[in-house]
Short mmCIF file of C-alpha atoms and ligand atoms in Angstrom, two decimals:
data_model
loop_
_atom_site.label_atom_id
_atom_site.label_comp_id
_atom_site.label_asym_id
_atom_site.label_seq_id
_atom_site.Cartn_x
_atom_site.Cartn_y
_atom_site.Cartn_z
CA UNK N 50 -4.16 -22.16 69.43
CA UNK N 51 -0.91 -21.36 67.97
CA UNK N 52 -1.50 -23.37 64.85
CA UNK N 53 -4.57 -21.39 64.54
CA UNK N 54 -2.97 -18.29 65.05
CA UNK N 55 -0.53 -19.25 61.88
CA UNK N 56 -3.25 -20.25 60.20
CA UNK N 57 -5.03 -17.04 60.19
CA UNK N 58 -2.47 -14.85 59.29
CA UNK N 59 -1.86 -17.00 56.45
CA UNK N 60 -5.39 -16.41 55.41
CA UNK N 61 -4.64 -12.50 55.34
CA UNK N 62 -1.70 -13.22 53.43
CA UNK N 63 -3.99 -15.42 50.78
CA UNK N 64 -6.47 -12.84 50.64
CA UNK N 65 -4.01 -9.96 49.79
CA UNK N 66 -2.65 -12.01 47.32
CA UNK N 67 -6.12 -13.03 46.05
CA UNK N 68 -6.98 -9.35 45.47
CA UNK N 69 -4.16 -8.39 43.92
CA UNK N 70 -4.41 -11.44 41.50
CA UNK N 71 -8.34 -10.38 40.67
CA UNK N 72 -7.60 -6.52 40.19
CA UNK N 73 -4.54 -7.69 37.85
CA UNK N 74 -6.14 -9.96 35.31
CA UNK N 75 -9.26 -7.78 35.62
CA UNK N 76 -7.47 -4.92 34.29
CA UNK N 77 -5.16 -7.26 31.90
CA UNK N 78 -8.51 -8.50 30.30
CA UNK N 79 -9.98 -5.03 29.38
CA UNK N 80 -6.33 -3.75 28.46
CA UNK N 81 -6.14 -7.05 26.18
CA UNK N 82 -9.94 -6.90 24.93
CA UNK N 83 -8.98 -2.42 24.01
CA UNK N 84 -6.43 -3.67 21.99
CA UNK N 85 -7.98 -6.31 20.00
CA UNK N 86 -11.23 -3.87 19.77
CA UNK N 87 -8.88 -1.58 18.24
CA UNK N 88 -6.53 -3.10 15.55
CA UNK N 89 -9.78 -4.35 14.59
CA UNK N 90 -11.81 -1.25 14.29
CA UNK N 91 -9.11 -0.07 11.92
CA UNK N 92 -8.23 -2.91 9.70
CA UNK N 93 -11.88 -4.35 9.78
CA UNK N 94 -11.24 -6.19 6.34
CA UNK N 95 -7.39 -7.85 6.65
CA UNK N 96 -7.26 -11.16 5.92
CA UNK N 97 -4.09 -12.26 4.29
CA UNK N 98 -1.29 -12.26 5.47
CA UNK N 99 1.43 -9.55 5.08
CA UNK N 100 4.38 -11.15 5.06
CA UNK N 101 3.83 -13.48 2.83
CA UNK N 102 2.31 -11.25 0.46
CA UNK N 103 5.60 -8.92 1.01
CA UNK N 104 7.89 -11.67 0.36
CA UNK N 105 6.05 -12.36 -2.73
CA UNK N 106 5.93 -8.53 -4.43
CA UNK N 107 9.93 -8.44 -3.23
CA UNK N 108 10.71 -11.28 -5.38
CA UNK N 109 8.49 -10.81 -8.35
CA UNK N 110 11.82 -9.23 -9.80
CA UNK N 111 13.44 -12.73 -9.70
CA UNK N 112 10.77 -14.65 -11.49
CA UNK N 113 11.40 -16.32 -14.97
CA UNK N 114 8.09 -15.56 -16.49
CA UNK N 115 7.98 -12.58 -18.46
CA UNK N 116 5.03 -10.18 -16.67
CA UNK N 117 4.78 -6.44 -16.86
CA UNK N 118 3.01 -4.58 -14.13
CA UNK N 119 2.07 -1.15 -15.34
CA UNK N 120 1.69 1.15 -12.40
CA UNK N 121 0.69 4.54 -12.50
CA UNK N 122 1.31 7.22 -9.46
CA UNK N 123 -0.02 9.89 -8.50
CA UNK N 124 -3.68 10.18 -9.72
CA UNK N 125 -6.67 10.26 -10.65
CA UNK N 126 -6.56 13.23 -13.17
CA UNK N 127 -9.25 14.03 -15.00
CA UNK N 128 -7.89 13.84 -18.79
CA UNK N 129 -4.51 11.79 -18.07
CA UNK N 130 -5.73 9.22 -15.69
CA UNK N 131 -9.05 9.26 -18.07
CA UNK N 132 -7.32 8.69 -21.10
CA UNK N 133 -4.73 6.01 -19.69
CA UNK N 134 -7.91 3.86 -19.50
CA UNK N 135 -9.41 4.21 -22.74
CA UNK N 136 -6.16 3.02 -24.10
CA UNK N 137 -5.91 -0.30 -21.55
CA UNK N 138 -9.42 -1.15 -22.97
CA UNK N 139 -8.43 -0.77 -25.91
CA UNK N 140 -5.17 -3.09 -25.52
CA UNK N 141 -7.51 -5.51 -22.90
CA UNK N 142 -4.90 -4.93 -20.63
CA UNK N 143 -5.34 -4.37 -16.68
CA UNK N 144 -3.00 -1.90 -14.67
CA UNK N 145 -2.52 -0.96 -10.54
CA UNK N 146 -3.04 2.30 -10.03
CA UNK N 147 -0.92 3.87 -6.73
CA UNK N 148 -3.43 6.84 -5.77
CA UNK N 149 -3.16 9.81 -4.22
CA UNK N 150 -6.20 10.31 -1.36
CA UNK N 151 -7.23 13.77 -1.52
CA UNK N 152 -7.18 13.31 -5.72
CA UNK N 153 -9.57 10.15 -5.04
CA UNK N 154 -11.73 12.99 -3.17
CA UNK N 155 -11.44 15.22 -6.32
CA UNK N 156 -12.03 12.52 -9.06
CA UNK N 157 -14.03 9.47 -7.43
CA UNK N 158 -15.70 8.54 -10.92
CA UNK N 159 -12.39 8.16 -12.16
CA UNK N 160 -11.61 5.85 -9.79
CA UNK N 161 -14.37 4.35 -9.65
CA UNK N 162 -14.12 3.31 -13.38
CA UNK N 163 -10.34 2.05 -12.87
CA UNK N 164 -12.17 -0.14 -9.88
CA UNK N 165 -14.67 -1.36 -12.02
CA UNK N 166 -12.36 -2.01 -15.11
CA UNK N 167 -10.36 -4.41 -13.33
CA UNK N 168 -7.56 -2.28 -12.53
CA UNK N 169 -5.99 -2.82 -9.22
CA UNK N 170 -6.75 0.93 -6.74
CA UNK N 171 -3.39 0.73 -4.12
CA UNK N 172 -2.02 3.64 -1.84
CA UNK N 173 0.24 6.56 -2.33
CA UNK N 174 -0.78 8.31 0.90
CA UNK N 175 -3.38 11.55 0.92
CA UNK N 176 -0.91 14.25 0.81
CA UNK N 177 2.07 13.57 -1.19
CA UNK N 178 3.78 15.69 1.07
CA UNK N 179 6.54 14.42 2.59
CA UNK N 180 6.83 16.45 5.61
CA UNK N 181 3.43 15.39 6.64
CA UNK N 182 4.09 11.93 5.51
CA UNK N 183 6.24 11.46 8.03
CA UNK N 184 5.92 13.87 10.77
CA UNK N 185 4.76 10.83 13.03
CA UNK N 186 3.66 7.28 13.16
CA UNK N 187 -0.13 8.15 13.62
CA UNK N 188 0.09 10.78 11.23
CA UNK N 189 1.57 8.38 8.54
CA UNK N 190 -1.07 5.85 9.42
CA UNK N 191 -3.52 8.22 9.04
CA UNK N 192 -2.70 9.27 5.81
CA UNK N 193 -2.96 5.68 4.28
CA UNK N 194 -5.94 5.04 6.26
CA UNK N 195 -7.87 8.27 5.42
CA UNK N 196 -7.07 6.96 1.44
CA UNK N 197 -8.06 3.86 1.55
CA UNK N 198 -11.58 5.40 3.19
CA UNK N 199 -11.78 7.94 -0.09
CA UNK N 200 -11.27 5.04 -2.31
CA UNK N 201 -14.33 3.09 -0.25
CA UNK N 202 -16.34 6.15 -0.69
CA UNK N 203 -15.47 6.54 -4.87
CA UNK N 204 -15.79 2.85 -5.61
CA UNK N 205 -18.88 2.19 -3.38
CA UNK N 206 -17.05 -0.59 -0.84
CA UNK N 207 -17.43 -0.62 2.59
CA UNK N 208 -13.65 -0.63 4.12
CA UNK N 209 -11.42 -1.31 1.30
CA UNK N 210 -8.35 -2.43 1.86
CA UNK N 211 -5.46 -1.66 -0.42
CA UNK N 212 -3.31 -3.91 0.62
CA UNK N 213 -0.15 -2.14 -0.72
CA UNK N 214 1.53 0.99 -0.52
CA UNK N 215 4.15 2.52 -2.21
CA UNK N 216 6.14 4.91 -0.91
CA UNK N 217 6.62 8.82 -2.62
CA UNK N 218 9.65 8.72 -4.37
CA UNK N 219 10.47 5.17 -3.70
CA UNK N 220 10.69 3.60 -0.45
CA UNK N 221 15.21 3.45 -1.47
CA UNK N 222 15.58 7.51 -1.89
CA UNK N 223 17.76 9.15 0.28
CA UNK N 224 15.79 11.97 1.25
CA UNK N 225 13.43 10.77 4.58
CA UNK N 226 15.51 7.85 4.59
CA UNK N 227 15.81 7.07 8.11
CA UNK N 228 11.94 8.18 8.59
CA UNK N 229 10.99 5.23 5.29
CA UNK N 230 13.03 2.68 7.63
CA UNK N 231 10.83 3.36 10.71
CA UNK N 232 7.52 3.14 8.67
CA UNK N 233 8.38 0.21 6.63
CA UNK N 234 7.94 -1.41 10.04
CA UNK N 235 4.23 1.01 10.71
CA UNK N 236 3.28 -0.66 7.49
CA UNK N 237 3.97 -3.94 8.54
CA UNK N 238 2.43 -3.72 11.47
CA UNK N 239 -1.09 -2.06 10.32
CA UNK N 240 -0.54 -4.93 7.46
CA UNK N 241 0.60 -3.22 4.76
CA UNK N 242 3.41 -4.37 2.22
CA UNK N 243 4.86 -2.04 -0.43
CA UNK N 244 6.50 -1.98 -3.31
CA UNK N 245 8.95 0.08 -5.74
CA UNK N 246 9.48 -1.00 -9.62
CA UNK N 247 12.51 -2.03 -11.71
CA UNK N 248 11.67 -0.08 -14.77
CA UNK N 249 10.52 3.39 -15.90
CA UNK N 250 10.12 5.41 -19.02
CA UNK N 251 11.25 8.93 -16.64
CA UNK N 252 8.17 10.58 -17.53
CA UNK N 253 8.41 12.44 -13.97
CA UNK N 254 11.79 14.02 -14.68
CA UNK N 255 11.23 16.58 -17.26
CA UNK N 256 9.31 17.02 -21.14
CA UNK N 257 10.15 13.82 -23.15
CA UNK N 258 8.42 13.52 -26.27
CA UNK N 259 6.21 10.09 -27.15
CA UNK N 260 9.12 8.80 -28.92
CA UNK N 261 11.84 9.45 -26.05
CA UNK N 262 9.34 8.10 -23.48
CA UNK N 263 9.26 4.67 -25.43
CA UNK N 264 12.79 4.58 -25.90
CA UNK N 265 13.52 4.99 -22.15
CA UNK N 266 11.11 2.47 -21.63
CA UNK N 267 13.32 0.17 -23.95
CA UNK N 268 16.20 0.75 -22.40
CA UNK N 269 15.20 0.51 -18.53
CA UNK N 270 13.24 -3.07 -19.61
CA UNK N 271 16.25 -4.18 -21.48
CA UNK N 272 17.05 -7.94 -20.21
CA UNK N 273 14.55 -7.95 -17.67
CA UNK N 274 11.88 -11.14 -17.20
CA UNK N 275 9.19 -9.45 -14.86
CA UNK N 276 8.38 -5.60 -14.87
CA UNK N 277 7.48 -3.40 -12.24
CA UNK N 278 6.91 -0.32 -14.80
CA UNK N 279 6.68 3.17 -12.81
CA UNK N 280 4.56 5.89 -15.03
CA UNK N 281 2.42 8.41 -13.46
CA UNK N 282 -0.94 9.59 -14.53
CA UNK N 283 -0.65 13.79 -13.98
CA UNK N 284 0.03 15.63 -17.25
CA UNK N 285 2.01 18.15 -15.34
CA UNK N 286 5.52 16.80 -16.90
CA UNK N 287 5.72 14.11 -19.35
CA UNK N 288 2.38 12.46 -21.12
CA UNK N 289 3.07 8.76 -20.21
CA UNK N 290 -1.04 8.59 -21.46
CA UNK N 291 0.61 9.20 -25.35
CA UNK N 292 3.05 6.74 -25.52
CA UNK N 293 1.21 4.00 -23.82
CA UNK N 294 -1.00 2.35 -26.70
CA UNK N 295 2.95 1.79 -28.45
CA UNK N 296 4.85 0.95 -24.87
CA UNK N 297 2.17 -1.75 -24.49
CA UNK N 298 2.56 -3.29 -28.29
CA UNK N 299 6.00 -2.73 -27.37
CA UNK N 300 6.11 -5.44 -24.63
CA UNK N 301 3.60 -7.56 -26.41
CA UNK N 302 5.81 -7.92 -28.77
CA UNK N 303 8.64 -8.85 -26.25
CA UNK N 304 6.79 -11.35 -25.25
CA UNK N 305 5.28 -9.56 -21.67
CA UNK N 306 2.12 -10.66 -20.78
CA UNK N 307 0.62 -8.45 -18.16
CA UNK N 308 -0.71 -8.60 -14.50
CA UNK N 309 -2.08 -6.48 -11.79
CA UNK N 310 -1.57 -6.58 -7.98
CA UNK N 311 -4.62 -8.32 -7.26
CA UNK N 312 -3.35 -11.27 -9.16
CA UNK N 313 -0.70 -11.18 -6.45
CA UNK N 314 -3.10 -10.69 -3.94
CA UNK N 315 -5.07 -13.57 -4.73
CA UNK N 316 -2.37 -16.03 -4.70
ZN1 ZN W 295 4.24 9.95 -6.30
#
């Protein structure tokens, strides 16, 4: 009687315990099953892997090879961005284009030509504006999101992914510093690498003439194998579009053969 006695509050004890167990993993499953639902209803299209494709843009400035990558910020514009094409078909050369979203919106044919030219589309953000950039971690999400959906939209792809990102002003500028640090890891974690560059012609700074913008070219590529060339595709300061067709035969000459991102991609 006594052992029975034991024996049945045991089986209270086992019961408790048995609920508790059920209600737990019932509400760890769904929990589990929200999150996976989520990181892939946003990044329906991510394959590769991050990392490695991080490690590789970081040390594309130590390779031997002589490759340029052309980049261009900050478009599409209607006659800069417009013309910087006509002159890589002309040259048969293909460049990565770091856009800004709520141009994309403006100027989807552009982009949509760049896309179909074989020119690599990546992500500036939508705003450009740093203190929406990085007011928060969804709102900086959000903003690379929301351009890689206007890019879908101009080139006619269901959920592009741009893979890369590159930060306005550089990801190593002091201003925002702190806030870059933090989302270096949001981009990491949403599967995002970035980049910066290792050479310029300083069309951003102020008017250089064709002539001045080639030279600074020269001397920022000076004993350098691979390029990461920043140039920007707005005619609001310098006209990176009319020193291009000679920058390119420049390099040529140098002995640069050139690359996009997606050959990086790819690999
Ligand atoms: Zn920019």
């Amino acid at each position: 009687m006594k052992c029975l006695f034991i024996y049945k509050k045991h089986l209270v004890t086992y019961l408790v315990l048995f609920t508790f167990f059920i209600i737990f993993t019932t509400f760890y499953n769904v929990f589990a099953k929200m999150e996976v639902f989520d990181s892939n209803y946003i990044f329906p299209s991510f394959e590769n892997n991050f990392s490695i494709l991080q490690s590789n843009l970081d040390n594309l400035y130590n390779s031997n090879e002589k490759i340029a990558f052309l980049t261009f910020d900050d478009g599409p514009t209607k006659i800069a961005t417009t013309k910087i094409l006509d002159t890589l078909k002309e040259n048969d050369v293909t460049a990565s284009f770091f856009v800004i979203g709520y141009r994309v919106k403006e100027f989807p044919n552009i982009v949509k030509r760049a896309y179909e030219e074989g020119h690599f589309i990546a992500n500036h953000g939508y705003s450009h504006n740093n203190s929406k950039l990085y007011k928060s971690k969804d709102g900086f999400i959000n903003e690379i999101m929301s351009t890689d959906e206007a890019i879908s939209d101009a080139i006619g792809i269901e959920n592009y992914h741009s893979h890369i990102f590159r930060f306005p002003n550089g990801s190593k500028s002091k201003e925002y510093a702190s806030s870059k640090n933090m989302c270096k890891n949001y981009l990491n974690e949403v599967g995002y690498a970035y980049i910066d560059w290792n050479a310029l012609n300083n069309d951003s700074t102020k008017k250089y003439s064709s002539y001045e913008l080639l030279n600074n070219l020269k001397k920022s590529c000076k004993n350098k194998n691979s390029l990461v060339i920043l140039m920007h595709d707005t005619s609001d300061v310098s006209k990176s579009y009319e020193s291009l067709d000679a920058s390119i035969k420049y390099l040529k000459e140098q002995g640069y053969s050139f690359k996009n991102f997606y050959d990086i991609i790819k690999n």
